[in-house]
Structure formats: C-alpha cells, structure tokens
Coordinates of N, CA and C in Angstrom, one line a residue:
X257 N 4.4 -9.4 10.0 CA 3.3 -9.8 9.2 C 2.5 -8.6 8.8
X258 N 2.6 -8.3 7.6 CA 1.4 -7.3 7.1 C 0.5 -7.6 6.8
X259 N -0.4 -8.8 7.0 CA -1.7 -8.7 7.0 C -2.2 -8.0 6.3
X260 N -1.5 -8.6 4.9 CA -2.3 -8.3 3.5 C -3.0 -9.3 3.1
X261 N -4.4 -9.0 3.1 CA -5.5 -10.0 2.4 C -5.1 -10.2 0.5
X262 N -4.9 -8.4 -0.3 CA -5.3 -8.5 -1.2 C -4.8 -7.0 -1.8
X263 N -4.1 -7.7 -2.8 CA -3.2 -6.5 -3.5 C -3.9 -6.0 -5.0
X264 N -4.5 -5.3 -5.3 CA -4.8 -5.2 -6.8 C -3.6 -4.2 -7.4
X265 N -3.0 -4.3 -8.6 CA -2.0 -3.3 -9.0 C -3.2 -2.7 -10.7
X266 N -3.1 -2.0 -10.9 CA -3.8 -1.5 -12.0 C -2.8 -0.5 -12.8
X267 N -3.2 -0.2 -14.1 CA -2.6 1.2 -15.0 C -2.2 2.7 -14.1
X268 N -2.7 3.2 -13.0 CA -3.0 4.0 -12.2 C -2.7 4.2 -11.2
X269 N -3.2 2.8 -10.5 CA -2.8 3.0 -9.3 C -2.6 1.4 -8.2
X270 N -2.7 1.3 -7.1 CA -2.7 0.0 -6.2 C -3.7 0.0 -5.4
X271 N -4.4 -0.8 -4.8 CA -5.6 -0.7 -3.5 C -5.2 -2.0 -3.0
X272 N -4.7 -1.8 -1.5 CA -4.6 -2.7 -0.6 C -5.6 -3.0 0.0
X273 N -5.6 -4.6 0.2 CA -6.7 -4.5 1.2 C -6.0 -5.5 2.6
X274 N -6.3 -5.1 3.8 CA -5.8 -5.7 4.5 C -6.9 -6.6 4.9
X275 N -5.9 -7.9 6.0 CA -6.9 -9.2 6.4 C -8.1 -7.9 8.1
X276 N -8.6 -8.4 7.9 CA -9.6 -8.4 8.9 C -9.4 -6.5 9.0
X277 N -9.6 -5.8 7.8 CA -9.4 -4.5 8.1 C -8.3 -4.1 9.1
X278 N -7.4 -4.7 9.4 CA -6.1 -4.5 10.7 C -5.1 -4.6 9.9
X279 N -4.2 -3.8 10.3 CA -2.3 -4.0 10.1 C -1.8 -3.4 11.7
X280 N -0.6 -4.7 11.2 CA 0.1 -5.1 12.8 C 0.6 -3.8 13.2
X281 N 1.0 -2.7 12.3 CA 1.8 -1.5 13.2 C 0.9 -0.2 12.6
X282 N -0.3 0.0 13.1 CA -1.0 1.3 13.2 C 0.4 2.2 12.6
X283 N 0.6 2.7 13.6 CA 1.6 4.0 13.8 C 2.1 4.2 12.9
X284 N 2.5 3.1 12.5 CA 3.6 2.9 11.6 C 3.5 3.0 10.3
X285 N 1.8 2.9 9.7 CA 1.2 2.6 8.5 C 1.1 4.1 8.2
X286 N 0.5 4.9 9.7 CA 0.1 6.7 9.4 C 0.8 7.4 9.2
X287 N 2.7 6.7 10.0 CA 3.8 7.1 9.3 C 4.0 7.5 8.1
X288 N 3.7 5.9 7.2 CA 4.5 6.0 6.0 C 3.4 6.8 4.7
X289 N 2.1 6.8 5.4 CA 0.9 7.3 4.8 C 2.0 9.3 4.4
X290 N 1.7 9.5 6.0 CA 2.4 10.7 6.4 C 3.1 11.6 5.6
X291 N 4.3 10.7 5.0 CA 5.5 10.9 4.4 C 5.2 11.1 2.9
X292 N 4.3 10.3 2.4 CA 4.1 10.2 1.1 C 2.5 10.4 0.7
X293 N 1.9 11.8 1.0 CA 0.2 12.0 1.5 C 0.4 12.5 -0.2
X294 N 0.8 12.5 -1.4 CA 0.3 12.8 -2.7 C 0.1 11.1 -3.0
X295 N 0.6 10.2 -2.7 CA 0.7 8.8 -3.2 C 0.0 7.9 -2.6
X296 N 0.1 7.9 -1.2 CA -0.6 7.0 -0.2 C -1.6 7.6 0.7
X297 N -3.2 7.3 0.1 CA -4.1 7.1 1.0 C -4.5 6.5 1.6
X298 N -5.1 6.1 3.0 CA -6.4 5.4 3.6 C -7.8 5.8 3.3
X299 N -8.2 4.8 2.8 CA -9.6 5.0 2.3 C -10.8 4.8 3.2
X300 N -12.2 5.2 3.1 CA -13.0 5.3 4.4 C -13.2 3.5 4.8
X301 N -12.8 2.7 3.3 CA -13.5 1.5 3.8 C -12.1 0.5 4.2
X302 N -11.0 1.7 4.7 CA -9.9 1.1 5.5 C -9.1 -0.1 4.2
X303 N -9.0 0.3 3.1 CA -7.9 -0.1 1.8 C -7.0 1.1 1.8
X304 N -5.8 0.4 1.5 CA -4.7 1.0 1.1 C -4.7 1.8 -0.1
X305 N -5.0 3.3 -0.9 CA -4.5 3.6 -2.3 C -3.7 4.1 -2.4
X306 N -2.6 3.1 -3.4 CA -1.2 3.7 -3.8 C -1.4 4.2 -5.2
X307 N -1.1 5.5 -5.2 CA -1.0 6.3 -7.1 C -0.3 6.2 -7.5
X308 N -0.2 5.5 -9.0 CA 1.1 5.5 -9.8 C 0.7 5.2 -10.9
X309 N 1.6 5.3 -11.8 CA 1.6 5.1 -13.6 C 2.3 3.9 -13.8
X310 N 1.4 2.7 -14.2 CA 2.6 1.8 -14.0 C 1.6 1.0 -15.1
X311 N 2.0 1.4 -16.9 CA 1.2 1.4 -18.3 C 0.9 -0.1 -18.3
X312 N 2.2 -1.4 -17.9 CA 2.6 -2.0 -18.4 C 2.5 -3.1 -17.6
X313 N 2.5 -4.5 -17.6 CA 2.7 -5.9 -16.7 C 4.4 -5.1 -16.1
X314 N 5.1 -5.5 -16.6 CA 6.1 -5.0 -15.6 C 6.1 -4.3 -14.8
X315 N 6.1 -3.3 -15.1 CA 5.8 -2.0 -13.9 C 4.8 -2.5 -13.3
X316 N 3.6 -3.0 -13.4 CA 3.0 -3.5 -12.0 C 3.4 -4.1 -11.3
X317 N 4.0 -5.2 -11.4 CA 4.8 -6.5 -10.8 C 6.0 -5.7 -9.6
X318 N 6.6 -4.5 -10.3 CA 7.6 -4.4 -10.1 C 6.9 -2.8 -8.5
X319 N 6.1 -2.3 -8.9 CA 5.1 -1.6 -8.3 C 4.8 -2.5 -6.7
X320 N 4.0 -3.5 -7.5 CA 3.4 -4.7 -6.1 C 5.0 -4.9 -5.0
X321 N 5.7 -5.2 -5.9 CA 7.1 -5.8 -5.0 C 7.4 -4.7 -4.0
X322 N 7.4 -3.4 -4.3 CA 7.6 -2.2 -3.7 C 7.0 -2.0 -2.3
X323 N 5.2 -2.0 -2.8 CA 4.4 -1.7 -2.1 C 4.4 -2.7 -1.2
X324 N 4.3 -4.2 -1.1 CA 4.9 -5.2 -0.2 C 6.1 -4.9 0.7
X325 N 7.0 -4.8 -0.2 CA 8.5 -4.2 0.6 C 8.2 -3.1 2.0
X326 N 7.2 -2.0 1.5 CA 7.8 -1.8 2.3 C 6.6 -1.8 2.9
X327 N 5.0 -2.4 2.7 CA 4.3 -2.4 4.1 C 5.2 -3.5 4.8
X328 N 5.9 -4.6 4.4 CA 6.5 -5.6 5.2 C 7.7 -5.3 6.2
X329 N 7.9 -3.9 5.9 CA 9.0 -3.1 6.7 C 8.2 -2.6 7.5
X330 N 7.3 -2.3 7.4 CA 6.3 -1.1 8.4 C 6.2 -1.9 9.6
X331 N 5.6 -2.9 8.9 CA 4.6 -4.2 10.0 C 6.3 -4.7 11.0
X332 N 7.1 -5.0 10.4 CA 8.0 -5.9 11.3 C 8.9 -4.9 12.3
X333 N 8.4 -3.6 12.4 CA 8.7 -2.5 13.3 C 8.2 -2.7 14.5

C-alpha cells in the first residue's frame, strides 16, 4: 500500500501527497529519492516533488502511471 492520499501531475512537475503524512517503506522511499536527487524531492511539509516536462494530457497520465508504479514498488518491499 502506498498510501497515496493525492497525486497532482502538472506541465512541470508532480507533488505527492501521502495519507496521514506516512508511507509504508521509509527506507525505501529515501532510496528511490536517493537514486534520482535531480527529479525526486521531499518537501518540508512531507509531499512528494517529482520534476518533469510533461506539455500535454498524455504525458501526464502517462507520468502519474509511472510515479504510482513505482511508489507501489517501493511500498510492497
């Protein structure tokens, strides 16, 4: 369970927000933060920002499916 409250996708960028400020696999999240520190922040008020260029409805859609994918990987670690 990733304990996603709330996905915004925008022209720019993504901001997660998780349920009750918590995701099930800490470690796991600072991991993938880790890995990809030009794209994926933690922000002070504990949302997810993902950066990307994504002009168009598709590319967001296709953006969101991603960012799901793989917090849904993260969390079922």
């Amino acid at each position: 369970e990733a304990n996603v409250a709330k996905l915004d996708v925008g022209p720019k960028g993504a901001v997660v927000t998780f349920r009750n400020d918590s995701f099930s696999n800490p470690l796991g999240l600072v991991k993938l933060i880790q890995n990809r520190p030009n794209d994926w922040k933690l922000r002070p008020d504990q949302k997810l920002l993902v950066k990307g260029e994504w002009p168009d409805a598709a590319r967001r859609l296709a953006a969101a499916e991603y960012i799901m994918k793989d917090l849904a990987r993260i969390a079922a670690m």
